[in-house]
C-alpha positions as protocol buffer text, in pm:
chain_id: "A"
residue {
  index: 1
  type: UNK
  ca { x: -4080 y: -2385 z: -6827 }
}
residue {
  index: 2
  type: UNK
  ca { x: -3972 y: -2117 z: -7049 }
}
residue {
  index: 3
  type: UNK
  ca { x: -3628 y: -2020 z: -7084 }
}
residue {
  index: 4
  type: UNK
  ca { x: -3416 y: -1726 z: -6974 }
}
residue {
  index: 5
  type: UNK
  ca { x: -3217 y: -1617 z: -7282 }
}
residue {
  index: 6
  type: UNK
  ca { x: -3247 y: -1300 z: -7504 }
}
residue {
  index: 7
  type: UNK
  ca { x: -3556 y: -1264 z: -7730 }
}
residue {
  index: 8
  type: UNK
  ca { x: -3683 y: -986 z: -7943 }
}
residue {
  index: 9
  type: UNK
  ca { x: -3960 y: -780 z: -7816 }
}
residue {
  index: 10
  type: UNK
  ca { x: -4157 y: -503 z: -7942 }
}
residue {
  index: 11
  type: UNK
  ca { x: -4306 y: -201 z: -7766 }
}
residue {
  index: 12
  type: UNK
  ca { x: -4646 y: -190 z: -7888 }
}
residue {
  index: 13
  type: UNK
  ca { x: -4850 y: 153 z: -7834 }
}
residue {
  index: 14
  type: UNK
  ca { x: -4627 y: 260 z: -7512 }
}
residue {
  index: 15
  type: UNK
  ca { x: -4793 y: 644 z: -7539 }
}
residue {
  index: 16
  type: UNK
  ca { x: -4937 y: 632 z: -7880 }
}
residue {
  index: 17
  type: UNK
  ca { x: -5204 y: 409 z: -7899 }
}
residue {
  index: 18
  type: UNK
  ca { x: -5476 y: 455 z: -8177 }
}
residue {
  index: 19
  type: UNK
  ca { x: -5893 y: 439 z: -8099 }
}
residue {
  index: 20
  type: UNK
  ca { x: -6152 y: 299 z: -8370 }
}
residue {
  index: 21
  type: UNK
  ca { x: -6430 y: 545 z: -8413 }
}
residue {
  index: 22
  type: UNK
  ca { x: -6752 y: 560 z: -8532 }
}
residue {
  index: 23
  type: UNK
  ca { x: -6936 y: 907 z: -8499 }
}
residue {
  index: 24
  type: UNK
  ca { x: -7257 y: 905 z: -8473 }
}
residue {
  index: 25
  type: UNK
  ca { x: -7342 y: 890 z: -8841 }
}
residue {
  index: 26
  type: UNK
  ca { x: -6951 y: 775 z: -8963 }
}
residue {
  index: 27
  type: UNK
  ca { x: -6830 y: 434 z: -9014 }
}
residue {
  index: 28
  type: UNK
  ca { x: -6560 y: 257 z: -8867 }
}
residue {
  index: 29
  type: UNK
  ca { x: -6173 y: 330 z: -8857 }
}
residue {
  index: 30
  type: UNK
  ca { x: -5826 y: 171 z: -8918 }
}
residue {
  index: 31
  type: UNK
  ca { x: -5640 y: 112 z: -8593 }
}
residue {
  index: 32
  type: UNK
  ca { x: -5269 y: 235 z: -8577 }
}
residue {
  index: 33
  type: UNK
  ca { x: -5086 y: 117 z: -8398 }
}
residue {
  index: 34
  type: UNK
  ca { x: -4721 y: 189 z: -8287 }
}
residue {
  index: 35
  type: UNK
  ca { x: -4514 y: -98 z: -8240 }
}
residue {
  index: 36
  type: UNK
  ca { x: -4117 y: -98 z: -8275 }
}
residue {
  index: 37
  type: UNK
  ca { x: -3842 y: -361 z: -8270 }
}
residue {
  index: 38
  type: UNK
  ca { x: -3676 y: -356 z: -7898 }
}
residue {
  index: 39
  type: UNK
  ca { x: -3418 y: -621 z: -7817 }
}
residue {
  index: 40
  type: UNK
  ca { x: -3442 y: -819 z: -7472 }
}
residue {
  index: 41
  type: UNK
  ca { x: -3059 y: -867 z: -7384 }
}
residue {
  index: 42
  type: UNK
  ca { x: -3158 y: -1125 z: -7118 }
}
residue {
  index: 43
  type: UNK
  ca { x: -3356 y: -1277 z: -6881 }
}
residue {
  index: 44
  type: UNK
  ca { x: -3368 y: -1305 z: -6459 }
}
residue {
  index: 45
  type: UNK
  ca { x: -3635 y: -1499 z: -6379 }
}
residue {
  index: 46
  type: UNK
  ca { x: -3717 y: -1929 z: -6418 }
}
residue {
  index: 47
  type: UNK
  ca { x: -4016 y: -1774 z: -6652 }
}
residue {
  index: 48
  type: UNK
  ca { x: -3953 y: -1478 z: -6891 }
}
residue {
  index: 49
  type: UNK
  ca { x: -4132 y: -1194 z: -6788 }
}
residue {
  index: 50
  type: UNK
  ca { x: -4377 y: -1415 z: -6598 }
}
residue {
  index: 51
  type: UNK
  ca { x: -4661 y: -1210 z: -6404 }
}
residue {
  index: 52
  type: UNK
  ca { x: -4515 y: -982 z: -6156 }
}
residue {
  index: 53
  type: UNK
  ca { x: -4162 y: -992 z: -6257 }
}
residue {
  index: 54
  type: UNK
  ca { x: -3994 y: -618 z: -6385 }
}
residue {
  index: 55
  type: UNK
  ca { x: -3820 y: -539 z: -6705 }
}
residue {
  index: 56
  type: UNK
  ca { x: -3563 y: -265 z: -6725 }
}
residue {
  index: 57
  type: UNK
  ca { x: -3627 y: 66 z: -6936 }
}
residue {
  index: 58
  type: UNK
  ca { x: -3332 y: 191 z: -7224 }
}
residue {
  index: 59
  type: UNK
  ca { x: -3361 y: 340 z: -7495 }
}
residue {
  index: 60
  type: UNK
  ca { x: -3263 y: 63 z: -7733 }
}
residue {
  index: 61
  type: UNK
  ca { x: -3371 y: -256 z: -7507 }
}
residue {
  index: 62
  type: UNK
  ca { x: -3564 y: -387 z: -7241 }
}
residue {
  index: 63
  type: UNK
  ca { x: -3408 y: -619 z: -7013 }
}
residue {
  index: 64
  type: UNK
  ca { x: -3615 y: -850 z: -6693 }
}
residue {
  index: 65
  type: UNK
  ca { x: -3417 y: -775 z: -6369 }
}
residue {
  index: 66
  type: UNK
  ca { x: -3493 y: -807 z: -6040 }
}
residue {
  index: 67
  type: UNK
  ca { x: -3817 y: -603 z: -5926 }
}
residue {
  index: 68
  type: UNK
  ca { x: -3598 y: -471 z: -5639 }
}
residue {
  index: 69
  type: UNK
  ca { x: -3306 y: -369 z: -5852 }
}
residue {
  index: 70
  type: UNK
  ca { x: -3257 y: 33 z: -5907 }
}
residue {
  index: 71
  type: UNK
  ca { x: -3328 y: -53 z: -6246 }
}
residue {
  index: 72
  type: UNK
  ca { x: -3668 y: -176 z: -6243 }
}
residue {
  index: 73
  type: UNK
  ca { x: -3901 y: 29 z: -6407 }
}
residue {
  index: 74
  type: UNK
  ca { x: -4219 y: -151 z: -6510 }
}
residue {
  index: 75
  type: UNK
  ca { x: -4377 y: -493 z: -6330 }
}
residue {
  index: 76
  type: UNK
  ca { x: -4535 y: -784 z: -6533 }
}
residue {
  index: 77
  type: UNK
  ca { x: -4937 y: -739 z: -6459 }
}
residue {
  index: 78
  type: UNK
  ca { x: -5027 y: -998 z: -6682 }
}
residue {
  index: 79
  type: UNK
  ca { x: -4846 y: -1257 z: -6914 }
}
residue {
  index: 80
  type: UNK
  ca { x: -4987 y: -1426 z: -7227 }
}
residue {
  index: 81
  type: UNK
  ca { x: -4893 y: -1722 z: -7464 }
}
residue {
  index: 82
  type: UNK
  ca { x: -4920 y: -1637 z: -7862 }
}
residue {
  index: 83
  type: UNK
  ca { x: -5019 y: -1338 z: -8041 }
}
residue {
  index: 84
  type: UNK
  ca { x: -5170 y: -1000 z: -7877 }
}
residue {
  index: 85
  type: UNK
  ca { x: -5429 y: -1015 z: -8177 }
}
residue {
  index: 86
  type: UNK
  ca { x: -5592 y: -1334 z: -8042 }
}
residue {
  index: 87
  type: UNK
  ca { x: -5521 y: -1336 z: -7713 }
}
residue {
  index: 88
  type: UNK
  ca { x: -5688 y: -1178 z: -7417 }
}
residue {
  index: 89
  type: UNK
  ca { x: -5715 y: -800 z: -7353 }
}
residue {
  index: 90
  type: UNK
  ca { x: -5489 y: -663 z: -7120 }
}
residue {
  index: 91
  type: UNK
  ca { x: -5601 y: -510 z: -6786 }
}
residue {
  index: 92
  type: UNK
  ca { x: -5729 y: -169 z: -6798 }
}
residue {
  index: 93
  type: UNK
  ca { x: -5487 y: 42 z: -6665 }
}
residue {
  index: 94
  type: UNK
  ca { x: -5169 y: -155 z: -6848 }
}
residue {
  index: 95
  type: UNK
  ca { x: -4897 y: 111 z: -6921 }
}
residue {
  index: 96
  type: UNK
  ca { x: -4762 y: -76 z: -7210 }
}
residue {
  index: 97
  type: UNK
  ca { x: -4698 y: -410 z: -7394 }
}
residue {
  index: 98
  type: UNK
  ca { x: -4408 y: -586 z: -7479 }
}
residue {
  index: 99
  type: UNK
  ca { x: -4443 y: -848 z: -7766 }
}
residue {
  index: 100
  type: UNK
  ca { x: -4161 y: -1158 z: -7745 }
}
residue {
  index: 101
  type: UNK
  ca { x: -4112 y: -1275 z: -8085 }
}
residue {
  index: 102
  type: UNK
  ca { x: -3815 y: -1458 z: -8108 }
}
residue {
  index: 103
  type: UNK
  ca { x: -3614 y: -1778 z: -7959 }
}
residue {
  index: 104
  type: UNK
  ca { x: -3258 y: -1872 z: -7791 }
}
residue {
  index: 105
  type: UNK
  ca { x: -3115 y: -2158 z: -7680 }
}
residue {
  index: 106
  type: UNK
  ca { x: -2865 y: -1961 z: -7441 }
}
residue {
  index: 107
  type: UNK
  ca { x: -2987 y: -1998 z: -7094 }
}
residue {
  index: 108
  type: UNK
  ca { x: -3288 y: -2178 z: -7193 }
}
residue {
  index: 109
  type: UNK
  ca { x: -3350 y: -2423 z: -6822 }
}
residue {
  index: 110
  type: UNK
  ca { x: -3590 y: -2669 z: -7013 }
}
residue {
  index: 111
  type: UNK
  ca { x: -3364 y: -2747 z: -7254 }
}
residue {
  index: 112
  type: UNK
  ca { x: -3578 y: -2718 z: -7549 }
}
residue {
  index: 113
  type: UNK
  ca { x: -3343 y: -2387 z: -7671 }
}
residue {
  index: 114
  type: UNK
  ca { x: -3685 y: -2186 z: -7717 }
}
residue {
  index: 115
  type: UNK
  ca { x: -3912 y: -1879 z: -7520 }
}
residue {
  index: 116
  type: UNK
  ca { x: -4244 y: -1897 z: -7678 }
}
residue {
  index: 117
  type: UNK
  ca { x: -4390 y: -1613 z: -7836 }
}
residue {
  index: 118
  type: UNK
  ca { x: -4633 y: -1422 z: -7612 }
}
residue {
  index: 119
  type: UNK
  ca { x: -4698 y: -1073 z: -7484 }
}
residue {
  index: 120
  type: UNK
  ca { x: -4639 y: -870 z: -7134 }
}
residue {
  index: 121
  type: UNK
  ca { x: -4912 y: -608 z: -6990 }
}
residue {
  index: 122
  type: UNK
  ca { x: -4699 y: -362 z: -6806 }
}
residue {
  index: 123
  type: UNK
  ca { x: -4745 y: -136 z: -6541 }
}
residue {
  index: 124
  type: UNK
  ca { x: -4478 y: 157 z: -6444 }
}
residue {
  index: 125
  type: UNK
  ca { x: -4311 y: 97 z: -6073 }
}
residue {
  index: 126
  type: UNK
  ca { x: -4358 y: 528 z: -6057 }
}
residue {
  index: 127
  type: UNK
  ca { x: -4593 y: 757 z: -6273 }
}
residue {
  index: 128
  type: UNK
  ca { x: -4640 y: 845 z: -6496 }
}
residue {
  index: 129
  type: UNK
  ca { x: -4912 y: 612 z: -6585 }
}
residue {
  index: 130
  type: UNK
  ca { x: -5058 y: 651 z: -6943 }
}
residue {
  index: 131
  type: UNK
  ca { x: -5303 y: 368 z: -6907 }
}
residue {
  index: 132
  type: UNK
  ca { x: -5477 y: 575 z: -6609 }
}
residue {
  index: 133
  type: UNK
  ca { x: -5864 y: 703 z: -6728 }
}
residue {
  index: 134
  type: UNK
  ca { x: -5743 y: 1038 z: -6866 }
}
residue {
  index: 135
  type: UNK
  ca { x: -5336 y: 931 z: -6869 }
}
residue {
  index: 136
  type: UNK
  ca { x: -5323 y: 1001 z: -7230 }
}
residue {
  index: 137
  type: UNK
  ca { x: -5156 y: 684 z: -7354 }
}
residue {
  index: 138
  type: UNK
  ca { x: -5162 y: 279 z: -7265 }
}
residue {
  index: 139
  type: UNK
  ca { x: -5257 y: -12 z: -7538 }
}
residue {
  index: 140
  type: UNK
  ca { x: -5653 y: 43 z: -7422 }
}
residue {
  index: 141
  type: UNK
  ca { x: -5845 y: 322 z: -7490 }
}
residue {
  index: 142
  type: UNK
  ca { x: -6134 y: 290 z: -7156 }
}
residue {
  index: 143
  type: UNK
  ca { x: -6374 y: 516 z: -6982 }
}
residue {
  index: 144
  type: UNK
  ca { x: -6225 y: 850 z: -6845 }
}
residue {
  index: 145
  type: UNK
  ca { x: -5996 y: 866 z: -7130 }
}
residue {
  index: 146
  type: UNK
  ca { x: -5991 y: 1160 z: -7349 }
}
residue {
  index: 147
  type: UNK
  ca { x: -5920 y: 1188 z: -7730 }
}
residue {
  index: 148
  type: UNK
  ca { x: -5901 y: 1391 z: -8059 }
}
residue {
  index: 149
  type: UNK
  ca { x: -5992 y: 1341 z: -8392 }
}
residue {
  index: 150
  type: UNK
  ca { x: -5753 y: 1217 z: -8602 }
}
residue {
  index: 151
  type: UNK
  ca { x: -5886 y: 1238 z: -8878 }
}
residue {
  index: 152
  type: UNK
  ca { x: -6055 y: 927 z: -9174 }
}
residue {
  index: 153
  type: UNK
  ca { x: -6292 y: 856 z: -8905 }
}
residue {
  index: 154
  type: UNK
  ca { x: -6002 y: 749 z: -8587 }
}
residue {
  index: 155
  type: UNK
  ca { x: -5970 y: 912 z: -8273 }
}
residue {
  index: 156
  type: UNK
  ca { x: -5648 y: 922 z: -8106 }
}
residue {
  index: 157
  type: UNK
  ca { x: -5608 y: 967 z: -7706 }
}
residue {
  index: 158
  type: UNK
  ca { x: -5495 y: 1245 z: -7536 }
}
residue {
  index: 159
  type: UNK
  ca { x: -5389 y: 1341 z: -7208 }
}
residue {
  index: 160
  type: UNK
  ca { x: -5726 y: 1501 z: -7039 }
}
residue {
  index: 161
  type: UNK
  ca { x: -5557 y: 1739 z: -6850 }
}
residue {
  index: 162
  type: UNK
  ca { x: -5451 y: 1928 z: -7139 }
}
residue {
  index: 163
  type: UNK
  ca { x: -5071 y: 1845 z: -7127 }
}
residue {
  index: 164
  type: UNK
  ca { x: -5054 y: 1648 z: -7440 }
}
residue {
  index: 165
  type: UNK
  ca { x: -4987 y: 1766 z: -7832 }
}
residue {
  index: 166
  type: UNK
  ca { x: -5331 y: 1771 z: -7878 }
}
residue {
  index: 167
  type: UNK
  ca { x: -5597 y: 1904 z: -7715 }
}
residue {
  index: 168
  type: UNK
  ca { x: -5886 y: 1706 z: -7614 }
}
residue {
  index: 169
  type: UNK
  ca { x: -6201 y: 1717 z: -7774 }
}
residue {
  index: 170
  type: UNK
  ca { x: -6433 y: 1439 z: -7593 }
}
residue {
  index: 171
  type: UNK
  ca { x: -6442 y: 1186 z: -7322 }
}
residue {
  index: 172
  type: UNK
  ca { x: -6541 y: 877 z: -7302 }
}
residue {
  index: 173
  type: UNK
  ca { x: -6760 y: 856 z: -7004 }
}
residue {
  index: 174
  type: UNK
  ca { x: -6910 y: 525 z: -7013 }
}
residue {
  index: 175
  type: UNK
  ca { x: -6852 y: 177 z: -7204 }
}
residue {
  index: 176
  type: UNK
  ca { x: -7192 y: -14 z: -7346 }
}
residue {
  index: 177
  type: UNK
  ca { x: -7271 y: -299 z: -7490 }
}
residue {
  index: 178
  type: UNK
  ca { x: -7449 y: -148 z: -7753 }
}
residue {
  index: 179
  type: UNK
  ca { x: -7461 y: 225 z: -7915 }
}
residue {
  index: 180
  type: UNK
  ca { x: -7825 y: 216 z: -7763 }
}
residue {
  index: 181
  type: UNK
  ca { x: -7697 y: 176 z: -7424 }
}
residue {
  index: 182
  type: UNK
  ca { x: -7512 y: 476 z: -7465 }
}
residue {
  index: 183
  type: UNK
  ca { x: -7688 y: 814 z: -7280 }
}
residue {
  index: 184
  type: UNK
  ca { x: -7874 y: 1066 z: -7487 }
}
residue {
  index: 185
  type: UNK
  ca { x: -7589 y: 1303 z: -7432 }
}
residue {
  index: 186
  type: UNK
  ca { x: -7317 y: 1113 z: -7637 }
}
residue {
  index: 187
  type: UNK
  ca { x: -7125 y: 1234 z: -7937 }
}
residue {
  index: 188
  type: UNK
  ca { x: -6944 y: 995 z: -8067 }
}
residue {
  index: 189
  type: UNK
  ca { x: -6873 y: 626 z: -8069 }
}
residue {
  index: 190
  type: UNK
  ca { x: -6509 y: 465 z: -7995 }
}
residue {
  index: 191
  type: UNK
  ca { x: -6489 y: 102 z: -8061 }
}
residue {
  index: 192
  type: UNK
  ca { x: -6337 y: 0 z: -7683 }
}
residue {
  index: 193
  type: UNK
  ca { x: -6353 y: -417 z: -7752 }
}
residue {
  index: 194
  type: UNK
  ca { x: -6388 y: -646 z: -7450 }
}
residue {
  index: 195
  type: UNK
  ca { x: -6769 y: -714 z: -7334 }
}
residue {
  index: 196
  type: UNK
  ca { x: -6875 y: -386 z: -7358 }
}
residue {
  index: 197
  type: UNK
  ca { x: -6724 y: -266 z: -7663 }
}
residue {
  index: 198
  type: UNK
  ca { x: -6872 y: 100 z: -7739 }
}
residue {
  index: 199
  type: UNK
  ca { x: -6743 y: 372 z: -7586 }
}
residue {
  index: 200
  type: UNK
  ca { x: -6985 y: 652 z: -7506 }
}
residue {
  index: 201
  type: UNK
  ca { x: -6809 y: 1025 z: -7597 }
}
residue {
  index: 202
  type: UNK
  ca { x: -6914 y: 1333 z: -7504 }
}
residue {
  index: 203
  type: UNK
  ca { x: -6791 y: 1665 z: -7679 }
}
residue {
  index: 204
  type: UNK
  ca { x: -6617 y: 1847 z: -7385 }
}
């Protein structure tokens, strides 16, 4: 069982996540992504962030509390053991991602003075929701989300409705297996990963 006491965690792509593209005659892109350093000051549950437990929102740390507590602000969707890079995909719609990096003994119930490293998919408790199709933000970039060019062949997402920074320039209206899957009428490429890892774009 893991253990209860602070860790490290990082906010990876909370509204800014970054799309690989390939236009129709481009190459690939370099993902950016957007993580920062955000201490955990301590835990609630027998698990750390296990899957539908609810972290806290500051703006220097996240801490789990109880999903009842006025404080609650996001709820674990799904929970995962190592690195986000070679672990599963989080669902869809996830908001954001928190990524626990390091260990401490205080609290710890097994003992073994450690929390594993792993990742959270998190979902806000209100809107907004960025990792809605459209939303503008969230660590996945799926069909019914909008983005811009960002130029050296990435796209970046934007809110479809218009309200972000930038304004949008295509949507993603279906993900393929394969750029031939795609319909006649797409424009561009995003690299989506998961089983059907080509997003099909048209200019809006």
């Amino acid at each position: 069982m893991r253990g209860k006491g602070a860790v490290r965690a990082a906010c990876l792509a909370c509204l800014l996540p970054a799309a690989l593209l390939a236009g129709c005659r481009g190459t690939a892109g370099t993902p950016v992504g957007d993580a920062r350093p955000t201490p955990v000051t301590s835990g609630y549950g027998a698990e750390f962030l296990a899957v539908g437990e609810c972290s806290s929102f500051g703006t220097t740390s996240f801490t789990e509390v109880p999903c009842a507590s006025e404080r609650a602000a996001a709820r674990v969707v799904a929970r995962y053991d190592g690195a986000a890079t070679d672990g599963p995909l989080c669902p869809a719609t996830t908001d954001f991602v928190l990524h626990i990096s390091d260990r401490s003994a205080a609290g710890d119930e097994d003992g073994d003075g450690a929390v594993p490293q792993g990742y959270a998919c998190m979902r806000n408790l209100e809107p907004p929701h960025p990792g809605d199709p459209g939303g503008g933000g969230g660590p996945r970039t799926i069909p019914g989300d909008c983005v811009y060019a960002s130029g050296k062949g990435q796209v970046r997402e934007t809110p479809c409705n218009g309200s972000g920074a930038h304004r949008p320039q295509y949507r993603i209206t279906r993900a393929a297996p394969t750029r031939a899957d795609c319909p006649g009428s797409t424009a561009l490429y995003v690299q989506l990963g998961g089983t059907d890892p080509v997003g099909c774009a048209r200019r809006l």
